[in-house]
mmCIF file of C-alpha atoms in Angstrom:
data_model
loop_
_atom_site.group_PDB
_atom_site.id
_atom_site.type_symbol
_atom_site.label_atom_id
_atom_site.label_comp_id
_atom_site.label_asym_id
_atom_site.label_seq_id
_atom_site.Cartn_x
_atom_site.Cartn_y
_atom_site.Cartn_z
ATOM 1 C CA MET A 1 119.591 -256.039 -51.173
ATOM 2 C CA THR A 2 120.096 -257.921 -54.444
ATOM 3 C CA GLN A 3 117.095 -258.230 -56.699
ATOM 4 C CA VAL A 4 117.222 -261.792 -57.967
ATOM 5 C CA GLY A 5 114.633 -262.864 -60.524
ATOM 6 C CA THR A 6 113.929 -263.080 -64.201
ATOM 7 C CA HIS A 7 112.753 -259.486 -64.775
ATOM 8 C CA GLU A 8 111.268 -260.832 -67.999
ATOM 9 C CA HIS A 9 108.904 -257.872 -68.235
ATOM 10 C CA GLN A 10 111.918 -255.651 -69.003
ATOM 11 C CA LEU A 11 113.052 -257.623 -72.052
ATOM 12 C CA GLU A 12 111.587 -254.967 -74.361
ATOM 13 C CA LYS A 13 114.131 -252.475 -72.976
ATOM 14 C CA PHE A 14 116.932 -254.774 -74.136
ATOM 15 C CA GLU A 15 115.335 -255.378 -77.515
ATOM 16 C CA THR A 16 115.316 -251.621 -78.121
ATOM 17 C CA LEU A 17 118.908 -251.239 -76.911
ATOM 18 C CA TYR A 18 120.079 -254.193 -79.006
ATOM 19 C CA ASN A 19 118.374 -252.960 -82.177
ATOM 20 C CA TYR A 20 119.419 -249.315 -81.926
ATOM 21 C CA ALA A 21 122.726 -249.303 -80.003
ATOM 22 C CA LEU A 22 124.775 -248.334 -83.058
ATOM 23 C CA ASN A 23 122.624 -245.250 -83.617
ATOM 24 C CA ARG A 24 122.675 -244.001 -80.046
ATOM 25 C CA PRO A 25 124.982 -241.080 -79.206
ATOM 26 C CA CYS A 26 127.838 -241.379 -76.730
ATOM 27 C CA GLY A 27 126.492 -240.868 -73.252
ATOM 28 C CA HIS A 28 123.227 -242.708 -73.976
ATOM 29 C CA THR A 29 122.220 -244.611 -70.844
ATOM 30 C CA VAL A 30 119.920 -247.458 -69.925
ATOM 31 C CA GLU A 31 119.025 -248.131 -66.284
ATOM 32 C CA TYR A 32 118.349 -251.683 -65.110
ATOM 33 C CA ARG A 33 118.106 -253.068 -61.581
ATOM 34 C CA GLY A 34 120.155 -250.201 -60.174
ATOM 35 C CA TYR A 35 122.920 -250.599 -62.756
ATOM 36 C CA THR A 36 123.579 -248.229 -65.647
ATOM 37 C CA LEU A 37 124.747 -249.057 -69.146
ATOM 38 C CA GLU A 38 126.376 -246.013 -70.749
ATOM 39 C CA LYS A 39 127.518 -245.782 -74.358
ATOM 40 C CA VAL A 40 131.153 -244.726 -74.528
ATOM 41 C CA ASP A 41 133.211 -243.101 -77.226
ATOM 42 C CA TRP A 42 134.907 -245.746 -79.319
ATOM 43 C CA SER A 43 137.405 -245.273 -82.130
ATOM 44 C CA HIS A 44 135.329 -247.369 -84.541
ATOM 45 C CA PRO A 45 131.875 -245.960 -85.309
ATOM 46 C CA GLU A 46 130.511 -249.406 -86.137
ATOM 47 C CA HIS A 47 130.942 -250.504 -82.528
ATOM 48 C CA ASP A 48 128.369 -250.130 -79.778
ATOM 49 C CA GLU A 49 130.423 -250.245 -76.615
ATOM 50 C CA TYR A 50 128.668 -249.631 -73.298
ATOM 51 C CA ASN A 51 130.249 -249.385 -69.866
ATOM 52 C CA VAL A 52 128.329 -251.153 -67.125
ATOM 53 C CA ARG A 53 128.258 -249.186 -63.876
ATOM 54 C CA ASN A 54 127.287 -250.794 -60.585
ATOM 55 C CA ARG A 55 125.010 -249.214 -57.999
ATOM 56 C CA ASP A 56 127.952 -247.167 -56.685
ATOM 57 C CA GLY A 57 128.611 -245.736 -60.156
ATOM 58 C CA LYS A 58 131.853 -247.689 -60.677
ATOM 59 C CA VAL A 59 132.530 -249.259 -64.061
ATOM 60 C CA VAL A 60 132.622 -253.013 -63.530
ATOM 61 C CA GLU A 61 132.307 -254.309 -67.096
ATOM 62 C CA SER A 62 132.140 -253.221 -70.713
ATOM 63 C CA TYR A 63 129.833 -254.776 -73.299
ATOM 64 C CA THR A 64 129.699 -254.587 -77.062
ATOM 65 C CA ILE A 65 125.938 -254.820 -77.330
ATOM 66 C CA THR A 66 125.635 -256.539 -80.707
ATOM 67 C CA ALA A 67 128.274 -259.131 -79.774
ATOM 68 C CA PHE A 68 125.520 -260.944 -77.895
ATOM 69 C CA ASP A 69 123.409 -263.459 -79.784
ATOM 70 C CA SER A 70 120.128 -261.754 -78.892
ATOM 71 C CA PRO A 71 118.571 -259.188 -76.566
ATOM 72 C CA ARG A 72 117.644 -262.072 -74.249
ATOM 73 C CA ASP A 73 121.298 -263.197 -74.156
ATOM 74 C CA LEU A 74 122.388 -259.638 -73.298
ATOM 75 C CA LYS A 75 119.801 -259.392 -70.524
ATOM 76 C CA GLN A 76 120.737 -262.796 -69.129
ATOM 77 C CA ARG A 77 124.435 -261.885 -68.996
ATOM 78 C CA LEU A 78 123.628 -258.594 -67.298
ATOM 79 C CA ASP A 79 121.349 -260.353 -64.791
ATOM 80 C CA GLU A 80 124.191 -262.749 -63.943
ATOM 81 C CA LEU A 81 126.572 -259.828 -63.432
ATOM 82 C CA ILE A 82 124.094 -257.910 -61.270
ATOM 83 C CA ASP A 83 123.324 -261.005 -59.176
ATOM 84 C CA ARG A 84 127.058 -261.218 -58.372
ATOM 85 C CA ASN A 85 127.100 -257.433 -57.699
ATOM 86 C CA PRO A 86 130.841 -256.889 -58.294
ATOM 87 C CA SER A 87 132.567 -253.828 -56.912
ATOM 88 C CA SER A 88 135.326 -253.702 -59.575
ATOM 89 C CA VAL A 89 136.249 -254.895 -63.050
ATOM 90 C CA ARG A 90 138.630 -257.420 -61.493
ATOM 91 C CA GLU A 91 135.873 -258.864 -59.336
ATOM 92 C CA ALA A 92 133.523 -258.998 -62.339
ATOM 93 C CA VAL A 93 136.071 -260.801 -64.510
ATOM 94 C CA GLU A 94 137.187 -263.238 -61.828
ATOM 95 C CA GLY A 95 133.562 -264.068 -61.029
#
């Protein structure tokens, strides 16, 4: 069952992630609507790259957290991805 809605009450979680993503260690995770964002090792320490894993644990997308305009923008993009519930990166990219 897909959980469609605004989930506005969880915006604070994204504000914290957005503001501190650079300082989080590799392996840091954030759970949201059954999906997991996990910080991955990246060759440039100034990046804050997180894999997005679906409910089955498969990586379906990768986000540079601070590339989004705001925590709300990040949350909205993730909500759109979760509403589509892709099973692979290809499916996520092709929409």
